[in-house]
Amino acid sequence: MANPLYDGLFGIHAGKTTPFLHLVDGQVITYQDFLTTSAQIANVTAQLDLNPGDRVAVQVEKSHEALALYAACAQAGLVFLPLNTAYTVDELSYFIENSGASLIVCDGKSEAELSAVAEELGAQIKTLNADGSGTLMAQARTMPKSFSTVERQGEDLAAFLYTSGTTGRSKGAMLTQNNLLSNAQTLVKEWRFNADDVLLHALPIFHTHGLFVASNIMLAVGGSMIFVPKFDLDQIIDWMPKATSMMGVPTFYTRLLGDSRFTRELAEHMRLFVSGSAPLLAETHAQFEKRTGHRILERYGMTETNMNTSNPYDGERRAGTVGFALPGVELKITHPDTGETLPDGEVGQIEVRGPNVFKGYWQMPEKTAAELRENGFFITGDLGKIDEDGYVHIVGRNKDLIISGGYNIYPKEIELVLDDQPGVLESAVIGVPHPDFGETVLGIIVPENRVAPDVDATMEAVRQSLARFKHPRKLVILDELPRNTMGKVQKNILREQYKGMFAS
Ligand code: MCA
Ligand code: AMP
């Protein structure tokens, strides 16, 4: 094949006039419309002199043109680098510089600030707004409607997704064409998707879940998606009768359960509800079944690996577990110190190997070597066990990570900002239970000389540098942090102490 990812997900639909995207304003984008737009965008990248392997950093609202930009990158052999729309200019500058992006595509609202960054780093810049306006599409519309697909191999890079680290520096996870394509094809089979499926798509398209799981699956199978710009209960409830399936983070399901319009009748015709990105409480699973008669199918994945495990489509979907390793994926539980495989039932670190596992972190060989073993097993940083029936349970994390509403937050990144503020001696950031987001961020600061620092000014500094979803929902002042004999901050004690802070 000339370009496995493009051919396997997009090229196969050439000439099809069946719907691909149903937009909430009633517009329908057929497969051929979509491919025409993506070919026109690919022609723009050629005119900008981009070469295969160049990175395209994209921070735009969800739209059909934004998805077509992903297809265009695949067709032109470019590396697609989607970025959370909540990121601040500080955060973006790092990603753009670290990836060496040749082209930045951003919303018109960010153009002025990002132009300065682009100029400094020698990148070109185009705009794409939520309604499709902006300089990218203005140029694309003048371009030929077909593009000669650039030849690529399965091992060539298709995307970078940045994932933060325990040191506070984000790492660019390099995903190959094969990583993405093989996982989508596996999931199509496992979850029984077919061309008649209509997926209710309310996830953002800048992360694995909304882009490489939801969108790639529907592309692989030739189905359609109801493309909702963001999770909005009214729109979800309005559109659900037209869908067959939905994918979401646990917050989607708890919010639906909190709305009396979400009834058994509304969900009756649905074929499948999938949950992932964060733990689904067994209680939510049970409530959902009671309300709708459907058992949510929970699966487990990571940016670096796409999807690793899934509960069975047929067979028992066991609450509180993430099911079994997907076909082609090997999963083992190992001792965190020795790396030896542990017997079933024992808790250890989860390691995975398979065609889904990424190639490494961009320009970070030491970090790659620390997490991706030479034998191909990736150390996930999640702690788990395999029960007597083979179901995988995630029981904790061997990494300092908070997952809020499906977004990952690395405390170190916030602590670095807090520690820098006047009057702050040191800080600890922890995740505590939250009824809507699952977990939320709590910041604990220790003042210098026991004089309380200016909390408002400290929060303002956080706002300047970090995306909203990372902001501590509260800052608590403590005289000192609990430490063990080695001097390490005992976050478990703090988590226990503050666990009720946001309880419902
Ligand atoms: C928005 N806000 C958040 C979050 N989202 N705060 C904490 N955690 C969040 N997740 C803030 C906003 O800045 C705003 O602040 C307020 O909350 C409301 O914003 P709004 O845009 O209205 O958002 P929302 O409706 O509250 O959003 C919640 C959400 C959204 C729908 C759950 O976060 C979402 O779509 N999450 C999905 C994330 C996802 O796709 N994760 C997959 C990653 P203020 O209150 O000040 O106005 S991929 C992954 O994890 C792996 C690979 C996997 O296995 O899938
Ligand atoms: P990310 O960095 O966005 O790739 O997030 C990956 C992390 O999300 C995993 O390492 C897990 O800690 C977590 N995760 C994903 N799916 C699940 C799930 N179903 N249950 C519990 N944790 C999950």
XYZ file of C-alpha atoms and ligand atoms in Angstrom:
582
model
C 0.000 0.000 0.000
C 1.214 3.457 -0.820
C 0.110 5.080 2.416
C -1.483 2.595 4.842
C -3.155 5.139 7.129
C -4.613 7.301 4.387
C -5.620 4.348 2.239
C -7.052 2.378 5.172
C -9.124 5.129 6.755
C -9.787 7.735 4.084
C -8.907 6.614 0.535
C -11.287 3.650 0.766
C -14.200 6.088 0.765
C -13.335 7.903 -2.466
C -16.455 8.734 -4.438
C -18.861 7.726 -1.645
C -21.818 10.041 -1.319
C -23.072 8.509 1.919
C -23.038 10.690 5.061
C -19.882 10.841 7.122
C -20.673 13.718 9.488
C -24.021 15.030 10.704
C -23.431 18.522 12.069
C -25.677 19.973 14.754
C -26.839 22.774 12.410
C -28.369 20.096 10.174
C -25.602 20.047 7.540
C -24.474 16.657 6.317
C -20.908 16.132 5.117
C -20.613 13.147 2.809
C -17.466 11.083 2.586
C -16.667 12.612 -0.784
C -17.213 16.187 0.540
C -14.843 15.386 3.368
C -12.165 13.918 1.090
C -12.391 16.911 -1.225
C -11.818 19.297 1.673
C -8.884 17.258 2.941
C -7.304 17.071 -0.529
C -7.612 20.842 -0.864
C -5.924 21.304 2.522
C -3.179 18.845 1.516
C -2.607 21.013 -1.556
C -2.183 24.043 0.726
C 0.519 22.215 2.706
C 2.340 21.435 -0.548
C 2.141 25.073 -1.557
C 3.640 25.985 1.826
C 6.564 23.681 0.958
C 5.932 21.257 3.788
C 7.677 17.909 3.382
C 6.726 14.425 4.565
C 7.624 14.021 8.234
C 7.183 17.741 9.008
C 5.030 18.485 12.057
C 1.791 20.439 11.881
C 0.751 21.840 15.277
C -2.992 22.367 15.466
C -4.983 24.197 18.139
C -8.474 24.702 16.775
C -12.091 24.168 17.785
C -13.833 20.970 16.754
C -15.189 21.219 13.200
C -15.383 19.069 10.104
C -12.553 21.120 8.583
C -10.400 20.358 11.645
C -10.958 16.650 11.087
C -10.208 17.103 7.379
C -6.902 18.706 8.384
C -6.008 15.433 10.119
C -6.872 13.527 6.920
C -4.838 16.031 4.886
C -1.786 15.431 7.072
C -2.167 11.677 6.555
C -2.456 12.158 2.799
C 0.552 14.493 2.617
C 2.657 12.339 4.974
C 2.829 15.070 7.613
C 2.863 14.464 11.349
C -0.385 15.694 12.917
C 0.051 17.325 16.324
C -3.309 18.216 17.858
C -3.350 20.444 20.938
C -5.949 21.005 23.633
C -7.886 24.229 22.961
C -7.477 25.134 26.641
C -3.675 25.420 26.461
C -2.210 28.835 27.142
C 0.394 30.496 24.908
C 3.091 29.469 27.424
C 2.107 25.845 27.074
C 1.797 26.052 23.289
C 5.200 27.654 22.854
C 6.823 24.632 24.438
C 4.995 22.160 22.180
C 5.738 24.147 19.042
C 9.389 24.563 19.897
C 9.917 21.017 21.141
C 8.261 19.430 18.099
C 9.948 21.792 15.648
C 6.569 22.296 13.959
C 6.781 23.792 10.449
C 3.173 24.909 10.405
C 0.862 26.134 13.160
C -2.871 26.107 12.551
C -4.750 28.054 15.213
C -7.987 29.879 15.848
C -8.059 33.468 14.604
C -8.388 34.577 18.239
C -4.897 33.262 19.052
C -3.242 34.404 15.850
C -1.680 37.586 17.190
C -0.046 35.914 20.179
C 1.029 32.826 18.279
C 2.409 34.779 15.330
C 5.166 36.050 17.587
C 5.952 32.474 18.656
C 5.826 31.292 15.035
C 8.166 34.014 13.890
C 10.659 33.278 16.629
C 10.644 29.569 15.847
C 10.539 29.885 12.069
C 7.119 28.257 11.658
C 4.384 29.315 9.239
C 0.930 30.099 10.597
C -2.615 29.669 9.265
C -5.948 30.186 10.982
C -8.993 27.959 11.149
C -12.027 29.124 13.113
C -14.872 27.023 14.485
C -17.110 28.013 11.542
C -14.486 27.022 8.970
C -13.441 30.584 8.211
C -9.819 31.724 8.400
C -6.788 31.758 6.162
C -6.390 27.979 5.868
C -9.754 27.296 4.246
C -9.682 30.538 2.255
C -6.579 29.232 0.514
C -7.806 25.622 0.419
C -10.958 26.589 -1.475
C -8.820 27.854 -4.351
C -6.948 24.548 -4.602
C -7.479 21.493 -6.825
C -9.946 18.968 -5.409
C -7.604 16.035 -5.564
C -4.135 15.422 -4.214
C -1.661 12.749 -5.113
C -1.253 10.740 -1.893
C 2.308 10.793 -0.559
C 3.857 7.375 -0.183
C 4.460 6.310 3.405
C 5.276 3.115 5.259
C 3.397 1.732 8.236
C 6.373 2.512 10.482
C 6.427 6.180 9.474
C 5.176 8.710 12.000
C 1.570 9.830 11.708
C 1.029 11.860 14.870
C 2.600 13.339 17.960
C 0.517 13.645 21.091
C 2.068 15.423 24.022
C 1.676 13.827 27.388
C 3.018 15.381 30.552
C 5.522 13.676 32.731
C 6.271 13.312 36.388
C 9.127 15.786 35.955
C 6.746 18.434 34.652
C 8.089 18.430 31.087
C 5.722 17.195 28.409
C 6.874 14.431 26.110
C 5.867 14.022 22.484
C 4.592 10.471 22.041
C 5.432 9.403 18.473
C 2.661 7.327 16.940
C 3.132 5.510 13.676
C 0.646 4.876 10.894
C 0.501 1.213 11.959
C -0.137 2.105 15.606
C -3.262 4.018 14.640
C -4.542 1.802 11.865
C -4.063 -1.538 13.619
C -5.826 -0.338 16.765
C -8.804 1.053 14.852
C -9.193 -2.178 12.910
C -9.009 -4.264 16.086
C -11.627 -2.140 17.838
C -14.006 -2.275 14.871
C -14.080 -6.045 15.238
C -14.145 -6.151 19.017
C -17.006 -3.677 19.326
C -18.844 -4.910 16.192
C -18.951 -1.596 14.357
C -20.339 -1.568 10.826
C -21.236 0.956 8.135
C -24.767 1.376 9.544
C -23.466 2.667 12.863
C -24.015 6.292 13.809
C -21.712 7.406 16.605
C -22.755 10.254 18.876
C -19.425 12.085 19.009
C -19.143 14.713 21.763
C -15.475 14.228 22.709
C -12.774 16.699 21.767
C -10.720 15.676 18.714
C -7.338 16.674 20.116
C -6.857 13.515 22.194
C -6.667 9.794 21.590
C -10.224 9.054 22.693
C -12.087 11.393 20.333
C -9.655 11.179 17.414
C -7.929 7.808 17.279
C -10.615 5.726 18.956
C -13.945 7.294 17.988
C -13.156 8.955 14.634
C -10.716 6.340 13.330
C -13.131 3.512 14.083
C -15.956 5.197 12.200
C -13.641 5.963 9.290
C -12.316 2.410 9.203
C -15.838 1.038 8.943
C -17.458 3.720 6.802
C -20.107 4.656 9.364
C -21.209 8.147 10.288
C -20.885 10.457 13.268
C -23.114 13.062 14.826
C -20.408 15.635 15.382
C -21.375 17.633 18.506
C -18.874 20.468 19.157
C -18.610 19.664 22.858
C -20.456 17.671 25.484
C -23.729 19.515 25.950
C -26.550 17.655 27.682
C -29.340 19.271 25.638
C -27.681 18.358 22.362
C -26.828 14.837 23.490
C -30.414 14.226 24.536
C -31.769 15.727 21.293
C -29.492 13.667 19.056
C -29.396 10.361 20.894
C -32.484 8.989 19.099
C -30.562 9.242 15.804
C -27.454 7.431 17.086
C -26.563 3.783 17.567
C -23.545 4.233 19.811
C -21.649 6.669 21.996
C -18.169 6.934 23.481
C -17.360 9.046 26.501
C -15.410 9.683 29.639
C -17.144 8.781 32.935
C -18.243 12.422 33.439
C -20.476 12.067 30.329
C -22.286 9.166 31.945
C -22.644 10.714 35.403
C -23.986 13.920 33.813
C -26.499 11.917 31.758
C -27.615 10.061 34.860
C -28.086 13.390 36.604
C -30.673 14.436 33.993
C -34.224 13.100 34.243
C -34.667 13.362 30.439
C -32.170 10.540 30.074
C -34.564 7.612 30.219
C -34.710 3.966 29.248
C -36.813 4.956 26.215
C -34.253 7.508 25.034
C -31.459 4.922 25.119
C -33.514 1.897 24.126
C -32.415 1.664 20.509
C -28.713 2.251 21.293
C -26.349 -0.598 20.539
C -23.314 0.408 22.574
C -22.015 2.832 25.197
C -18.226 2.828 25.697
C -16.371 4.468 28.585
C -12.696 5.146 29.106
C -9.891 7.639 29.870
C -10.638 7.492 33.592
C -12.065 4.916 35.987
C -15.799 4.380 35.738
C -17.149 3.851 39.222
C -18.859 0.480 39.677
C -21.719 2.525 41.143
C -22.127 4.505 37.886
C -22.065 1.257 35.903
C -24.843 -0.152 38.089
C -26.950 3.019 38.001
C -26.629 3.181 34.228
C -27.805 -0.392 33.833
C -30.700 0.227 36.191
C -31.784 3.342 34.268
C -31.287 2.109 30.703
C -30.846 -1.651 30.701
C -27.434 -1.141 29.005
C -24.134 -2.236 30.501
C -21.449 0.308 29.678
C -18.441 -1.269 28.002
C -15.297 -0.049 29.754
C -11.908 -0.140 28.104
C -8.392 1.026 28.980
C -5.872 2.905 26.935
C -3.139 5.487 26.919
C -1.795 8.158 24.622
C 1.332 6.069 24.094
C -0.533 2.873 23.283
C -4.019 3.693 22.056
C -6.307 0.976 23.427
C -4.894 -1.944 25.386
C -7.814 -3.781 26.932
C -11.571 -3.960 26.645
C -14.468 -5.610 28.331
C -16.102 -8.129 26.017
C -18.848 -7.149 23.588
C -20.482 -10.527 24.118
C -19.987 -11.910 27.567
C -19.895 -10.254 30.931
C -18.921 -6.583 31.045
C -17.573 -6.588 34.551
C -17.924 -3.327 36.478
C -14.726 -2.003 38.029
C -12.560 -3.851 35.500
C -11.166 -2.944 32.094
C -11.646 -6.408 30.631
C -9.064 -8.370 28.666
C -6.040 -7.509 26.547
C -7.157 -6.796 22.974
C -6.221 -9.313 20.272
C -2.566 -8.779 19.366
C -1.823 -6.963 22.630
C 0.189 -8.705 25.347
C -0.342 -7.514 28.900
C 1.498 -8.561 32.015
C 1.717 -7.481 35.621
C 5.260 -7.036 36.856
C 7.092 -6.246 40.037
C 7.905 -2.519 40.039
C 11.461 -3.081 41.285
C 12.552 -6.266 39.549
C 10.361 -6.224 36.437
C 9.528 -9.881 37.002
C 6.119 -11.120 35.966
C 3.809 -11.608 38.932
C 1.232 -14.380 39.292
C -2.435 -13.592 38.599
C -4.135 -11.968 41.560
C -1.074 -9.984 42.662
C -0.884 -6.234 42.234
C 1.998 -4.822 40.181
C 2.716 -2.488 37.301
C 0.898 -3.021 34.030
C 3.134 -3.533 30.988
C 1.879 -3.875 27.426
C 3.348 -4.834 24.059
C 1.795 -4.931 20.612
C 1.327 -3.142 17.290
C -0.459 -0.388 19.200
C 2.602 0.639 21.242
C 4.249 3.911 20.194
C 7.762 4.395 18.876
C 9.111 6.480 21.755
C 9.214 10.069 22.968
C 10.375 12.660 20.462
C 14.015 13.539 21.081
C 13.965 12.078 24.596
C 15.956 8.837 24.396
C 16.454 8.555 28.169
C 12.754 8.892 28.910
C 11.953 6.430 26.140
C 14.458 3.928 27.537
C 13.036 4.333 31.047
C 9.490 3.430 29.972
C 9.780 1.369 26.797
C 11.803 -1.784 27.335
C 14.092 -3.121 24.612
C 11.853 -6.175 24.349
C 8.963 -3.888 23.324
C 7.012 -3.860 26.597
C 5.837 -0.403 27.651
C 5.642 0.324 31.370
C 2.314 2.093 31.695
C 2.720 3.505 35.198
C -0.660 2.030 36.093
C -0.968 -0.510 38.879
C -3.221 -3.473 38.338
C -3.973 -7.123 38.733
C -5.548 -9.900 36.723
C -8.389 -11.705 38.468
C -9.202 -15.415 38.431
C -11.312 -14.997 35.275
C -8.627 -13.030 33.439
C -10.207 -9.564 33.810
C -7.715 -6.746 34.289
C -8.343 -4.401 37.225
C -6.631 -1.025 37.501
C -6.094 -0.483 41.193
C -3.918 2.607 41.282
C -1.097 4.515 39.665
C 2.625 4.262 40.040
C 2.835 7.785 38.629
C 1.816 11.079 40.158
C -1.172 11.819 37.955
C -4.635 13.337 38.385
C -7.410 12.581 35.892
C -10.102 15.244 35.923
C -13.060 14.762 33.580
C -10.831 12.577 31.388
C -8.004 15.116 31.155
C -4.645 14.127 32.574
C -2.939 16.540 34.885
C 0.580 16.070 36.183
C 0.919 17.691 39.632
C 4.591 18.507 39.064
C 3.704 20.990 36.341
C 1.456 22.927 38.743
C 3.855 22.625 41.669
C 6.612 24.227 39.567
C 4.395 27.269 38.979
C 3.254 27.479 42.618
C 6.807 27.125 43.959
C 7.875 30.077 41.824
C 5.418 32.500 43.434
C 6.494 35.081 46.000
C 5.937 33.939 49.554
C 5.604 30.251 48.609
C 8.223 28.013 50.159
C 6.984 24.799 48.597
C 3.804 23.138 47.421
C 2.086 19.821 46.865
C -0.673 19.264 44.336
C -2.998 16.307 44.771
C -6.139 14.851 43.222
C -9.193 14.518 45.433
C -12.569 12.937 44.647
C -15.017 15.180 42.791
C -18.641 14.306 41.971
C -18.542 15.657 38.396
C -14.920 15.307 37.288
C -14.105 12.100 39.197
C -11.022 13.784 40.596
C -10.120 17.430 40.882
C -7.014 19.425 41.676
C -6.179 20.666 45.155
C -3.093 22.809 45.752
C -1.386 22.900 49.123
C 1.136 25.641 49.730
C 3.610 26.174 52.517
C 4.378 29.857 53.146
C 7.832 31.260 53.563
C 8.440 32.538 57.110
C 4.921 31.419 58.064
C 3.430 34.514 56.416
C 0.448 33.608 54.238
C 1.175 34.406 50.567
C -1.253 36.342 48.383
C -3.561 33.545 47.236
C -5.244 35.663 44.524
C -1.915 36.674 43.017
C -0.750 33.065 43.158
C -3.888 31.883 41.343
C -3.447 34.622 38.750
C 0.049 33.348 38.028
C -1.361 29.856 37.557
C -4.009 31.229 35.180
C -1.351 32.940 33.095
C 0.671 29.821 32.530
C -1.608 26.799 32.689
C -4.807 25.622 31.000
C -7.997 26.088 33.017
C -8.588 22.380 33.627
C -5.231 22.181 35.471
C -6.008 25.009 37.901
C -6.337 24.002 41.539
C -10.005 24.354 42.477
C -8.732 25.461 45.848
C -5.465 26.458 47.506
C -4.927 25.365 51.085
C -2.190 26.792 53.262
C -0.272 24.431 55.550
C 2.697 25.147 57.820
C 4.534 22.091 56.560
C 4.065 19.065 54.322
C 4.041 15.550 55.773
C 7.246 13.722 54.798
C 8.587 10.223 55.262
C 12.000 9.433 56.724
C 13.552 9.813 53.266
C 12.171 13.355 53.096
C 9.609 12.499 50.387
C 6.258 14.301 50.608
C 3.581 11.818 51.669
C 0.812 12.709 49.264
C -1.229 9.713 50.415
C -1.617 11.387 53.811
C -2.719 14.639 52.173
C -5.151 12.802 49.862
C -6.673 11.066 52.869
C -6.897 14.320 54.821
C -8.630 16.269 52.056
C -10.647 13.516 50.371
C -13.976 14.961 51.506
C -13.278 18.523 50.376
C -15.401 18.403 47.225
C -17.625 15.459 48.112
C -21.202 15.878 46.913
C -13.446 21.770 31.447
N -13.079 22.297 32.621
C -12.514 21.357 33.368
C -12.549 20.196 32.581
N -13.121 20.477 31.386
N -12.002 21.388 34.610
C -11.512 20.259 35.089
N -11.517 19.090 34.392
C -12.019 19.030 33.138
N -12.016 17.905 32.451
C -13.310 23.664 33.111
C -13.405 24.768 32.136
O -12.227 25.403 31.917
C -14.445 25.665 32.763
O -13.970 26.393 33.873
C -15.392 24.711 33.269
O -14.592 23.590 33.632
C -16.477 24.393 32.281
O -15.958 24.304 30.953
P -16.723 23.670 29.757
O -15.985 23.925 28.509
O -18.154 24.040 29.821
O -16.471 22.189 30.018
P -17.279 21.060 30.694
O -18.573 20.826 30.022
O -17.318 21.215 32.174
O -16.240 19.890 30.306
C -16.194 18.742 31.002
C -16.042 17.610 30.010
C -14.751 17.864 29.174
C -17.234 17.527 29.077
C -15.925 16.353 30.825
O -13.657 18.092 30.024
C -14.453 16.759 28.230
O -14.974 16.669 27.120
N -13.567 15.827 28.636
C -13.108 14.754 27.789
C -11.627 14.674 27.848
C -11.079 13.612 26.893
O -11.438 13.512 25.732
N -10.174 12.821 27.411
C -9.552 11.741 26.649
C -8.065 11.856 26.711
P -14.909 27.463 34.668
O -15.723 26.655 35.624
O -13.959 28.347 35.345
O -15.746 28.123 33.641
S -7.344 10.441 25.879
C -7.031 9.420 27.199
O -7.163 9.785 28.325
C -6.655 7.981 27.012
C -5.770 7.688 25.862
C -7.903 7.106 26.931
O -7.855 6.018 27.524
O -8.861 7.531 26.302
P -3.394 9.590 28.823
O -2.166 10.159 29.401
O -4.397 10.584 28.412
O -2.986 8.673 27.787
O -4.130 8.753 29.947
C -3.861 7.425 30.158
C -4.202 7.051 31.563
O -5.605 7.153 31.763
C -3.879 5.613 31.846
O -2.518 5.410 32.120
C -4.787 5.316 33.008
O -4.205 5.768 34.212
C -6.016 6.160 32.685
N -7.125 5.381 32.121
C -7.515 5.243 30.843
N -8.608 4.453 30.748
C -8.902 4.068 32.010
C -9.898 3.259 32.606
N -10.857 2.685 31.890
N -9.867 3.101 33.930
C -8.922 3.679 34.695
N -7.957 4.456 34.205
C -7.947 4.655 32.883
